[in-house]
XYZ file of N, CA and C in Angstrom:
372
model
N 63.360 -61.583 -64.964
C 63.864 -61.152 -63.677
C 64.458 -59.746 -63.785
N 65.310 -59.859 -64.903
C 65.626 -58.249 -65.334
C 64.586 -56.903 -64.820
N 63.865 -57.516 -65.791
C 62.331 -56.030 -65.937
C 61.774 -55.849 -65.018
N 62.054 -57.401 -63.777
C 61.340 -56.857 -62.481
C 62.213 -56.051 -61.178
N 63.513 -55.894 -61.514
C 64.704 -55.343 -61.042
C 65.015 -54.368 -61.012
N 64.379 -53.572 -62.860
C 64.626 -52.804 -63.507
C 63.053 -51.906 -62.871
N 61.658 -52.225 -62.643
C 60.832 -52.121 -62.310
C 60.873 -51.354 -60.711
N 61.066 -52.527 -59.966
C 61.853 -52.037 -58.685
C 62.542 -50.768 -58.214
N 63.462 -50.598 -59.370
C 64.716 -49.740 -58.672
C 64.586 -48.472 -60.085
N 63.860 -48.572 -60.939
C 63.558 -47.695 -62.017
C 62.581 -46.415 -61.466
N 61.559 -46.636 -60.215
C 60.927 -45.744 -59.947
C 60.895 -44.258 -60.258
N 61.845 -44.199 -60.153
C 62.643 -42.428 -59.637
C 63.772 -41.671 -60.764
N 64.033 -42.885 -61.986
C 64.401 -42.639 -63.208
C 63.388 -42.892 -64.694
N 63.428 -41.359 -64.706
C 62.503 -41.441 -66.399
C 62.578 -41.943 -67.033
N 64.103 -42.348 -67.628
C 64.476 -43.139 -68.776
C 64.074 -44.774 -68.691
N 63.959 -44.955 -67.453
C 64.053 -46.523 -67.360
C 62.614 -46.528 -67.013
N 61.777 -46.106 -66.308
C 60.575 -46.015 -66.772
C 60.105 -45.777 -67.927
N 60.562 -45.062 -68.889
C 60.354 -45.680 -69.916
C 60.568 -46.473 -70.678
N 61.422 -46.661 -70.562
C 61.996 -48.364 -71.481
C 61.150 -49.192 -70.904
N 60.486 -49.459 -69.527
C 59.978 -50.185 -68.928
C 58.160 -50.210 -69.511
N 58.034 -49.232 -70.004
C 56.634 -49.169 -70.403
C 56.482 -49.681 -71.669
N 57.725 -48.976 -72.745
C 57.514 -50.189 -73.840
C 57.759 -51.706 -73.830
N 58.787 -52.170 -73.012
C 58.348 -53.218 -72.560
C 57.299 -54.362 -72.537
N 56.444 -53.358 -71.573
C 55.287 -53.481 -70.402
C 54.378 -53.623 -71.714
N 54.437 -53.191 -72.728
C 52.797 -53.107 -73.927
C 54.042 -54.354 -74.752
N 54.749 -55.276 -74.601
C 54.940 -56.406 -74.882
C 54.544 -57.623 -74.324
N 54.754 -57.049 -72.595
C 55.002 -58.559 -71.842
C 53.859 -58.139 -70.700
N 52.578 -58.904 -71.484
C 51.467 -58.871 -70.249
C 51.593 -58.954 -69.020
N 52.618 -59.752 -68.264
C 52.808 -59.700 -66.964
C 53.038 -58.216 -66.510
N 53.995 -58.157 -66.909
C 54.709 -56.902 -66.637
C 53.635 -55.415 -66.842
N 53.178 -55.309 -68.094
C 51.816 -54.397 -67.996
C 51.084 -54.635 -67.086
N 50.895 -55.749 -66.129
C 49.614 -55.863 -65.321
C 49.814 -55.536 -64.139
N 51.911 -55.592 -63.821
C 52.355 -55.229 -63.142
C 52.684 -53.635 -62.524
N 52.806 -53.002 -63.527
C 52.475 -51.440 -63.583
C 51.475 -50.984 -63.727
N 50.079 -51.437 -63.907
C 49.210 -50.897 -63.859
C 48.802 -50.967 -62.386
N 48.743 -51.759 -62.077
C 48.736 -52.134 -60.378
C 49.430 -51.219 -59.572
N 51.177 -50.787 -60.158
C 51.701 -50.164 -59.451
C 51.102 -49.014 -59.360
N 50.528 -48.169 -60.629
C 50.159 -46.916 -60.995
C 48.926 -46.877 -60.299
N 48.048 -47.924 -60.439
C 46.878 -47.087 -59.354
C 47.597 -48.046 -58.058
N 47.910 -48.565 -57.163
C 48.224 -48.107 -55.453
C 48.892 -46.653 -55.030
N 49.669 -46.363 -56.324
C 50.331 -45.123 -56.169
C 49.643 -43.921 -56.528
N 48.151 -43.971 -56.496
C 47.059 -42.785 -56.567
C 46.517 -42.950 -55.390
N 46.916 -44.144 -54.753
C 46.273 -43.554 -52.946
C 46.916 -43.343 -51.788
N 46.213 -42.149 -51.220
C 47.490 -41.520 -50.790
C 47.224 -42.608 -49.312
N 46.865 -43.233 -48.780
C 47.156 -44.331 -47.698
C 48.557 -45.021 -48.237
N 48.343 -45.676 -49.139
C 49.675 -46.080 -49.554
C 50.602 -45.747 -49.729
N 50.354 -45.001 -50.472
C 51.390 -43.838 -51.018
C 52.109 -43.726 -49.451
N 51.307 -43.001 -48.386
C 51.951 -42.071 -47.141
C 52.606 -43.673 -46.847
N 51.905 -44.757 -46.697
C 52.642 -46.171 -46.186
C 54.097 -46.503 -46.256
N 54.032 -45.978 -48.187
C 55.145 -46.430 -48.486
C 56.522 -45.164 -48.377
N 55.990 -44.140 -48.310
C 57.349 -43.148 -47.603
C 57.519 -43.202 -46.238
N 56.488 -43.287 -45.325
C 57.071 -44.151 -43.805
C 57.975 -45.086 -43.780
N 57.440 -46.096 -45.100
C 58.280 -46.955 -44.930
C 59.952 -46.790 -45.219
N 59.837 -46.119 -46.185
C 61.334 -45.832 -46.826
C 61.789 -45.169 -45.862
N 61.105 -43.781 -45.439
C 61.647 -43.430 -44.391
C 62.786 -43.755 -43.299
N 61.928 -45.494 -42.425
C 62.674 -46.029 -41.271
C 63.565 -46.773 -42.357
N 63.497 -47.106 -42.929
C 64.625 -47.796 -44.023
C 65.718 -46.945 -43.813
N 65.754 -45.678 -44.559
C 66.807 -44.851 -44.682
C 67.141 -44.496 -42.958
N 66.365 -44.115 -42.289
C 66.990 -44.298 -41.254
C 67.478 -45.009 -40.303
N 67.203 -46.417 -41.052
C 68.151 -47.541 -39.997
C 69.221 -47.276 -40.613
N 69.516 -47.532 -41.495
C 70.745 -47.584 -42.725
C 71.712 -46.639 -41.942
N 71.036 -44.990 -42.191
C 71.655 -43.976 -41.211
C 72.587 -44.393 -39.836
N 71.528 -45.147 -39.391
C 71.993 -45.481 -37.963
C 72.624 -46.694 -37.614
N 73.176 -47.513 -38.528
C 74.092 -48.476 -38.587
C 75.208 -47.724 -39.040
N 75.205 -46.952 -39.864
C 76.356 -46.200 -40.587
C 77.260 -45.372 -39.058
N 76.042 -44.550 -38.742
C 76.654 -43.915 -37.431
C 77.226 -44.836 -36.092
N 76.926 -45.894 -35.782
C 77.496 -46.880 -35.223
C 78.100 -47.460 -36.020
N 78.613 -47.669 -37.295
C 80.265 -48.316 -37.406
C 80.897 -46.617 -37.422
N 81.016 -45.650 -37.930
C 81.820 -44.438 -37.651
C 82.239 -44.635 -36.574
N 81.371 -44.303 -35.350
C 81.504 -44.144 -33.838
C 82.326 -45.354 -33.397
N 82.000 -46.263 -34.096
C 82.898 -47.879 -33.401
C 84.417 -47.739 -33.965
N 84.660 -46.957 -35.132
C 85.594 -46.679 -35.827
C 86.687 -45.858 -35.353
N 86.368 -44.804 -34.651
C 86.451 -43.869 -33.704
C 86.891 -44.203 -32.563
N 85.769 -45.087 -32.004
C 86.559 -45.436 -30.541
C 88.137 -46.640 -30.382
N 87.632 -47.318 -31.642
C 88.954 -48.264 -31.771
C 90.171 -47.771 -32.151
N 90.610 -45.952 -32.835
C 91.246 -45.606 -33.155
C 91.791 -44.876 -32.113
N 91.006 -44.537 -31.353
C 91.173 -43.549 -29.831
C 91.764 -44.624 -28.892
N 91.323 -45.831 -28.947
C 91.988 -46.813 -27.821
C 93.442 -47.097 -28.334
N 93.215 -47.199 -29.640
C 94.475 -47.838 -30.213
C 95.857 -47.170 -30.177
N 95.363 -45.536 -30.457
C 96.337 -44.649 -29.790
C 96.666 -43.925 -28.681
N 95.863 -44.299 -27.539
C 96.062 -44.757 -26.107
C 96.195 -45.772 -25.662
N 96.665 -47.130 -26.539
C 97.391 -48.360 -26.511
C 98.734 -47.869 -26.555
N 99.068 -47.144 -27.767
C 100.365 -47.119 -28.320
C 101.360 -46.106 -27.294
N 100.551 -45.254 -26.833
C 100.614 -43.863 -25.668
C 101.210 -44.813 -24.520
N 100.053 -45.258 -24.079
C 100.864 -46.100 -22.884
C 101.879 -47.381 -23.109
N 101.679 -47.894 -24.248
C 103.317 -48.780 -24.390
C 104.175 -48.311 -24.686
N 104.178 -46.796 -25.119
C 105.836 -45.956 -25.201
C 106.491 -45.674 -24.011
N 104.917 -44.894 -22.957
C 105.822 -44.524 -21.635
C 106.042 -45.619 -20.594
N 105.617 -46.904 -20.988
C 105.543 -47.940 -20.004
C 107.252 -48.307 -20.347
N 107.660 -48.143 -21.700
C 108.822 -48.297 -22.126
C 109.694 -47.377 -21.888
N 109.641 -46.437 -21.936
C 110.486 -45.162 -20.607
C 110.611 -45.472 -19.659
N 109.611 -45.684 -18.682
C 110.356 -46.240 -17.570
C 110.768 -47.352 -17.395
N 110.768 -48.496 -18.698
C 111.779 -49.864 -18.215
C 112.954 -48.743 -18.283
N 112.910 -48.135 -19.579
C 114.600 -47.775 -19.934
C 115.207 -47.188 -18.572
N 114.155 -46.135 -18.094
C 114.687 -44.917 -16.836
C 115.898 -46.280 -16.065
N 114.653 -46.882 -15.365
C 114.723 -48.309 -14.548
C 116.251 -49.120 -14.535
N 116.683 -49.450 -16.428
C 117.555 -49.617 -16.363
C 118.753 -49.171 -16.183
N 118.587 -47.996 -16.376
C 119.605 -47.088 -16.562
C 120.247 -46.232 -15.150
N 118.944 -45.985 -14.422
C 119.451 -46.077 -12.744
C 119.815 -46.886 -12.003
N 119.730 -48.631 -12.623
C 120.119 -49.690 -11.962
C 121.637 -49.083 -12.458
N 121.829 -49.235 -13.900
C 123.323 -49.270 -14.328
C 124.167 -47.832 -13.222
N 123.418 -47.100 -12.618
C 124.032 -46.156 -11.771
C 124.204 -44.696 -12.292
N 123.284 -44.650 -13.833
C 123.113 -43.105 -14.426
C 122.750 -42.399 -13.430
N 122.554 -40.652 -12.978
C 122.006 -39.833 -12.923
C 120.759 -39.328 -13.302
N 120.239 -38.687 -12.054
C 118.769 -38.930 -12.539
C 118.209 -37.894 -13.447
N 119.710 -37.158 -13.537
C 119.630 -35.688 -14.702
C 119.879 -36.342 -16.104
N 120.675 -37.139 -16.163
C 121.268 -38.073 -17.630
C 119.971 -38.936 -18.171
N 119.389 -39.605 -16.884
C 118.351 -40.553 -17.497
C 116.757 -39.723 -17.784
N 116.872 -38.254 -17.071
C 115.550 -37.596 -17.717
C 115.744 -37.446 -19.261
N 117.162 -36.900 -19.471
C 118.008 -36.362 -20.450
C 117.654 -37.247 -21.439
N 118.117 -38.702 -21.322
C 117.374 -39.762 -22.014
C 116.906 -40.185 -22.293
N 116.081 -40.117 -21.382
C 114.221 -40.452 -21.638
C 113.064 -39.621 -22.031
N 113.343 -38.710 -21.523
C 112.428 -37.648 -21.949
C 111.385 -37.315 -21.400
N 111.832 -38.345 -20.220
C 110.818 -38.483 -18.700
C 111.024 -36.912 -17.612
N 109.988 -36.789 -16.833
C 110.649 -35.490 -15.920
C 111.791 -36.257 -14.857
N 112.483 -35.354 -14.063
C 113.130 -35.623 -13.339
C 111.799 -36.361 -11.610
N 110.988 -35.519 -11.745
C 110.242 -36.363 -10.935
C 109.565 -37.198 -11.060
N 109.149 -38.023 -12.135
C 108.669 -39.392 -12.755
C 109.471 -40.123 -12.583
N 110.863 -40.276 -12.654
C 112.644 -40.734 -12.319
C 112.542 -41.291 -10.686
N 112.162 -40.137 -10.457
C 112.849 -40.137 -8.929
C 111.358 -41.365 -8.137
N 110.598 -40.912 -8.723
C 109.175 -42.132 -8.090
C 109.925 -43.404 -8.924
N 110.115 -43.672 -9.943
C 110.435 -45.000 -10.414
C 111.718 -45.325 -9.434
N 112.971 -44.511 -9.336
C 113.380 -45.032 -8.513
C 112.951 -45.456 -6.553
N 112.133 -45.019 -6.486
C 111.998 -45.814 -4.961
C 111.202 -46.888 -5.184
């Protein structure tokens, strides 16, 4: 299972193609297996087959990657326009309370950090 793993994913490394060839002049399967590989990979139908294929491979991959980023993104953008609006939703409880208690609407901007006309709408 090794050598066929090693076979697989060895393509594109010399070294392991070669280890794979001495191998291969041990274990008849495996020689019968690279010889096979070596001539489909002299025609160029196949050949072009099999870089199309890799091709949409690599570019699904691509394009799952770019949809979790983007999903990553938008949950971080909501999350800190979650947090945005539960601070100022919390300003104006405070304003709220604090004009009930009978503050000024100069003391409770002062406090809040609200404008004086954000104040003055919460109070009516």
């Amino acid at each position: 299972m090794v050598r066929w793993l090693l076979l697989l994913e060895g393509a594109d490394n010399q070294e392991i193609l070669q280890t794979l060839e001495e191998i291969a002049m041990k274990d008849p399967v495996l020689h019968q297996a690279m010889t096979a590989w070596e001539e489909t990979s002299d025609d160029p139908r196949i050949r072009e087959a099999y870089f199309d294929r890799r091709k949409a491979v690599l570019d699904e991959k691509a394009a799952i990657r770019e949809a979790e980023l983007r999903l990553k993104e938008a949950l971080e953008k909501g999350r800190a326009a979650g947090i945005a609006a539960g601070k100022a939703e919390g300003k104006a409880e405070v304003a709220k309370k604090l004009l009930d208690l009978g503050f000024e609407i100069t003391k409770v901007a002062e406090a809040t950090g609200l404008s004086e006309k954000d104040i003055k709408s919460l109070k009516d």
